[in-house]
Short mmCIF file of C-alpha atoms in Angstrom, two decimals:
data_model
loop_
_atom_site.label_atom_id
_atom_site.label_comp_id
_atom_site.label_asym_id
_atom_site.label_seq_id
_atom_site.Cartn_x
_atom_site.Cartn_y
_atom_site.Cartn_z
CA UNK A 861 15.45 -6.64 43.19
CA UNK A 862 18.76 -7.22 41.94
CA UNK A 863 17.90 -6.81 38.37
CA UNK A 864 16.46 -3.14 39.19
CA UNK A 865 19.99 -2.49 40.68
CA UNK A 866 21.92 -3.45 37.76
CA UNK A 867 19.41 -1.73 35.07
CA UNK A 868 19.91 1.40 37.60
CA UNK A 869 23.79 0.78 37.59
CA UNK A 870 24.29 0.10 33.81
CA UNK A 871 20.93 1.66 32.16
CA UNK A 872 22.61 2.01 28.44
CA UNK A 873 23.59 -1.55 28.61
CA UNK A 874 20.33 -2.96 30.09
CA UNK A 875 17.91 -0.75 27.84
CA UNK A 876 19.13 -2.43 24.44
CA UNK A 877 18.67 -5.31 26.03
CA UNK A 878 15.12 -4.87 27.22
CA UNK A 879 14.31 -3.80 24.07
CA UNK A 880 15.93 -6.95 22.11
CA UNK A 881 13.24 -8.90 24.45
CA UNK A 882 10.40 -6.93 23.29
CA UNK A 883 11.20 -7.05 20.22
CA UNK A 884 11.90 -10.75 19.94
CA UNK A 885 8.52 -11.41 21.71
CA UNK A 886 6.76 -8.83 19.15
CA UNK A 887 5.26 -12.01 16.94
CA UNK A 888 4.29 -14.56 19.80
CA UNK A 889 1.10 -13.45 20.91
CA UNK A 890 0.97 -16.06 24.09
CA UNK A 891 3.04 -13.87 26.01
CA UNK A 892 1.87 -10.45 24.94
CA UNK A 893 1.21 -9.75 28.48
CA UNK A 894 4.75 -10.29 29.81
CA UNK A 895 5.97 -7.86 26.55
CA UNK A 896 3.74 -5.10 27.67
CA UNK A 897 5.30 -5.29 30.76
CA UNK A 898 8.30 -5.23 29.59
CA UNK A 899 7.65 -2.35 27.29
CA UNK A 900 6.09 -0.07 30.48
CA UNK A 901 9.58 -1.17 32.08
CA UNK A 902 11.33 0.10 29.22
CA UNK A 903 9.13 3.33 29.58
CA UNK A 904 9.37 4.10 32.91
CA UNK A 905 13.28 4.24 33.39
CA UNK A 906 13.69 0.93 33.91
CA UNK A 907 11.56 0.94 36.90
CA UNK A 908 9.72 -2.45 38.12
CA UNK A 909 12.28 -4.02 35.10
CA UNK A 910 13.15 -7.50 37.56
CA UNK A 911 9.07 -8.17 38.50
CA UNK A 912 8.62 -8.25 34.30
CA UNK A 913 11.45 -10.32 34.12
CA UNK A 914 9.99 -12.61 36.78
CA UNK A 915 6.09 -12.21 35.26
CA UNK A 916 8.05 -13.00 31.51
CA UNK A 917 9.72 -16.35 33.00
CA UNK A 918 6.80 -17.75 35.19
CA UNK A 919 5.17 -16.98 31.73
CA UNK A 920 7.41 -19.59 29.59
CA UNK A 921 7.41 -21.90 32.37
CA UNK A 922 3.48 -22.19 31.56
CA UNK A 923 3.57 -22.27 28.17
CA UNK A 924 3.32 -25.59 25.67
CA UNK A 925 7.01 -26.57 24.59
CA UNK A 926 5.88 -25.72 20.95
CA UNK A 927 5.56 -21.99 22.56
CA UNK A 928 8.82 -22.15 24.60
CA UNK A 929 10.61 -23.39 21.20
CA UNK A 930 9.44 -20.49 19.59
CA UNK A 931 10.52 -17.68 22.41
CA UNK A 932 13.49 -19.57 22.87
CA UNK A 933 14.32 -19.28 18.93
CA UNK A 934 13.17 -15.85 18.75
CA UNK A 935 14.96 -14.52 22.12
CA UNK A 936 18.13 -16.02 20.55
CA UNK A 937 18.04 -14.52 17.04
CA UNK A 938 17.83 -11.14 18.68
CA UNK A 939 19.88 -12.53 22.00
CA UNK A 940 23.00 -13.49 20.60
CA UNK A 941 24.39 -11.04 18.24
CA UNK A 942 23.85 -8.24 20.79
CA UNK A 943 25.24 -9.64 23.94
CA UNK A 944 28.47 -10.24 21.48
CA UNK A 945 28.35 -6.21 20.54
CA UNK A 946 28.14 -5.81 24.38
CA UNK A 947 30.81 -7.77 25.08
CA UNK A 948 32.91 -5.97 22.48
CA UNK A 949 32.40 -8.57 19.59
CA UNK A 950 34.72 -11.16 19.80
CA UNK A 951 34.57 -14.79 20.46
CA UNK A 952 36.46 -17.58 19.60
CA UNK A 953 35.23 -20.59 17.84
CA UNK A 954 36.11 -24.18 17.61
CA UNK A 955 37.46 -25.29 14.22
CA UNK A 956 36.84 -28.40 14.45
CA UNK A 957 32.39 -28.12 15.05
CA UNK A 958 32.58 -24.66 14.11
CA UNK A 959 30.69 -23.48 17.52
CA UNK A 960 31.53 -21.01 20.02
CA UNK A 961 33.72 -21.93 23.04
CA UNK A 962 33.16 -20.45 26.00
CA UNK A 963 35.95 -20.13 28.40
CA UNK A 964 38.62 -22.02 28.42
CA UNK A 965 39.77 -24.07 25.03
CA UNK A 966 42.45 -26.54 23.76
CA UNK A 967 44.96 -24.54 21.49
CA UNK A 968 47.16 -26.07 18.71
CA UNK A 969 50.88 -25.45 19.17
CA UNK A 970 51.99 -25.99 15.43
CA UNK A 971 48.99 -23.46 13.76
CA UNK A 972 48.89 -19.97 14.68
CA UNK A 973 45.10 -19.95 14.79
CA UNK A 974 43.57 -23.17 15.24
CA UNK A 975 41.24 -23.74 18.57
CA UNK A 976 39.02 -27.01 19.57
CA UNK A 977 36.43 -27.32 22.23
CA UNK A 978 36.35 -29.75 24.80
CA UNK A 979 34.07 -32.21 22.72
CA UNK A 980 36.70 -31.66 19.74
CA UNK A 981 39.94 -31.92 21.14
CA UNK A 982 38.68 -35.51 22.80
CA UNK A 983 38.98 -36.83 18.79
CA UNK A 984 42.02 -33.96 18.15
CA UNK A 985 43.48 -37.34 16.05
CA UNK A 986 40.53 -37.56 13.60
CA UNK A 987 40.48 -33.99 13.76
CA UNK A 988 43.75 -31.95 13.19
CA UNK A 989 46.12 -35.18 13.09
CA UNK A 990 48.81 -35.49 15.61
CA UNK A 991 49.63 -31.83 16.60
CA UNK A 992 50.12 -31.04 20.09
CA UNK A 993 47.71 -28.82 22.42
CA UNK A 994 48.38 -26.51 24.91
CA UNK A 995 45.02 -24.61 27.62
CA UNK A 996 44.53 -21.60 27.36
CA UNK A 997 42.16 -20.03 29.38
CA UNK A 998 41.16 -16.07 28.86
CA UNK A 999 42.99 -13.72 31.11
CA UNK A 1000 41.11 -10.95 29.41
CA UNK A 1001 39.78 -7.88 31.54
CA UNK A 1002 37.01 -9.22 33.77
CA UNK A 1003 38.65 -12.67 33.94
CA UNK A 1004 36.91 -14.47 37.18
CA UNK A 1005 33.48 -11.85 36.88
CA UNK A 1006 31.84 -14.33 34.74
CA UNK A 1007 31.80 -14.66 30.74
CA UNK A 1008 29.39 -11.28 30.29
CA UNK A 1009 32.54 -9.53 31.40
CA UNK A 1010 35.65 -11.25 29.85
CA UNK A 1011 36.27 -9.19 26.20
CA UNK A 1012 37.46 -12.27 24.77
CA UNK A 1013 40.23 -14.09 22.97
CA UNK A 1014 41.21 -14.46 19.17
CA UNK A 1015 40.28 -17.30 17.22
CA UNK A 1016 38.97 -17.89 13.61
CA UNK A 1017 40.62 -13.98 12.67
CA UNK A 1018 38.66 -12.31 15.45
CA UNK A 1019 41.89 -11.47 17.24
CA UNK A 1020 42.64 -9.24 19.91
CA UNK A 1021 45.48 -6.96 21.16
CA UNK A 1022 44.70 -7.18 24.75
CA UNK A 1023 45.46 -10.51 24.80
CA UNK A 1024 48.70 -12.09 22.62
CA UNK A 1025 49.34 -15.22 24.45
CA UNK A 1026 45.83 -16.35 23.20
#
C-alpha cells in the first residue's frame, strides 16, 4: 500500500493527520467503525493505516448524502487549517471572491499586493478597473511535486521571502 509507505516515510506528518480524521469523525456515529480503525492505525505505528483509509472511503461512498455532507463538513473544519500548518502556512487568496487560489493566479501590475483567480480576472474590468495583469505561477520549493509540496506565494500580507517575484 502506498499510503503505508508514505505514513512509514513521513510518520510526524501523517500522524497529525490521522488524528485530525479521527477526530473530525468523533461526532458522526455512522462511521464509527471506519474511526476505530483509524484509531488502531494510529495505535499501532501507523501499521494497516491505507486498508482504514480504504474501509473509511468505501464507508462514505455508502452513506446517505445528508451523512457525506456532514463528514465532508467536519473532515474540512479539521482538514484545512492543518494541511496549511503542514505546508508552512501560507496561501494566497483572490481579492476579488476572497477564496484561495491554488496554483497559478493573475497578478496586478499597478498594486503591490493584489491577486485574482481565474473566475475573477475573467470580469478584472468590474473588478479592479483597467489595470493590467501579469501570471505568475509559484516557483516555490517543490514546484512540479504537486500543491502539498509547493510552500507558497504571498498574497493578502501572507508574504514570503523565498519567493520575491510573487
Amino acid at each position: 500500500w502506498k499510503l503505508d509507505r508514505v505514513a512509514g516515510w513521513w510518520p510526524e506528518k501523517v500522524r497529525p493527520v490521522v488524528a485530525v480524521v479521527v477526530e473530525g469523525l468523533r461526532d458522526i456515529p455512522e462511521i464509527s467503525t471506519c474511526r476505530a480503525g483509524l484509531e488502531h492505525a494510529l495505535d499501532a505505528e501507523l501499521a494497516g493505516l491505507g486498508q482504514a483509509v480504504i474501509d473509511l472511503a468505501r464507508e462514505f461512498a455508502t452513506q446517505p448524502g445528508e451523512v457525506q455532507r456532514r463528514i465532508a463538513e467536519a473532515l474540512s473544519v479539521h482538514l484545512v487549517p492543518l494541511i496549511d500548518r503542514l505546508r508552512g502556512g501560507r496561501r494566497v487568496m483572490c481579492d476579488g471572491c476572497n477564496e484561495r487560489i491554488w496554483g497559478g493566479r493573475m497578478k496586478c501590475r499597478e498594486c503591490p499586493d493584489y491577486d485574482l483567480c481565474g473566475g475573477c480576472y475573467e470580469k478584472r474590468g468590474e473588478i479592479h478597473g483597467k489595470h493590467e495583469f501579469d501570471w505568475v505561477e509559484c516557483r516555490g520549493k517543490g514546484h512540479g511535486k504537486g500543491w502539498w509540496a509547493m510552500k507558497g506565494c504571498k498574497g493578502k500580507g501572507k508574504g514570503s521571502e523565498d519567493h520575491p517575484e510573487c
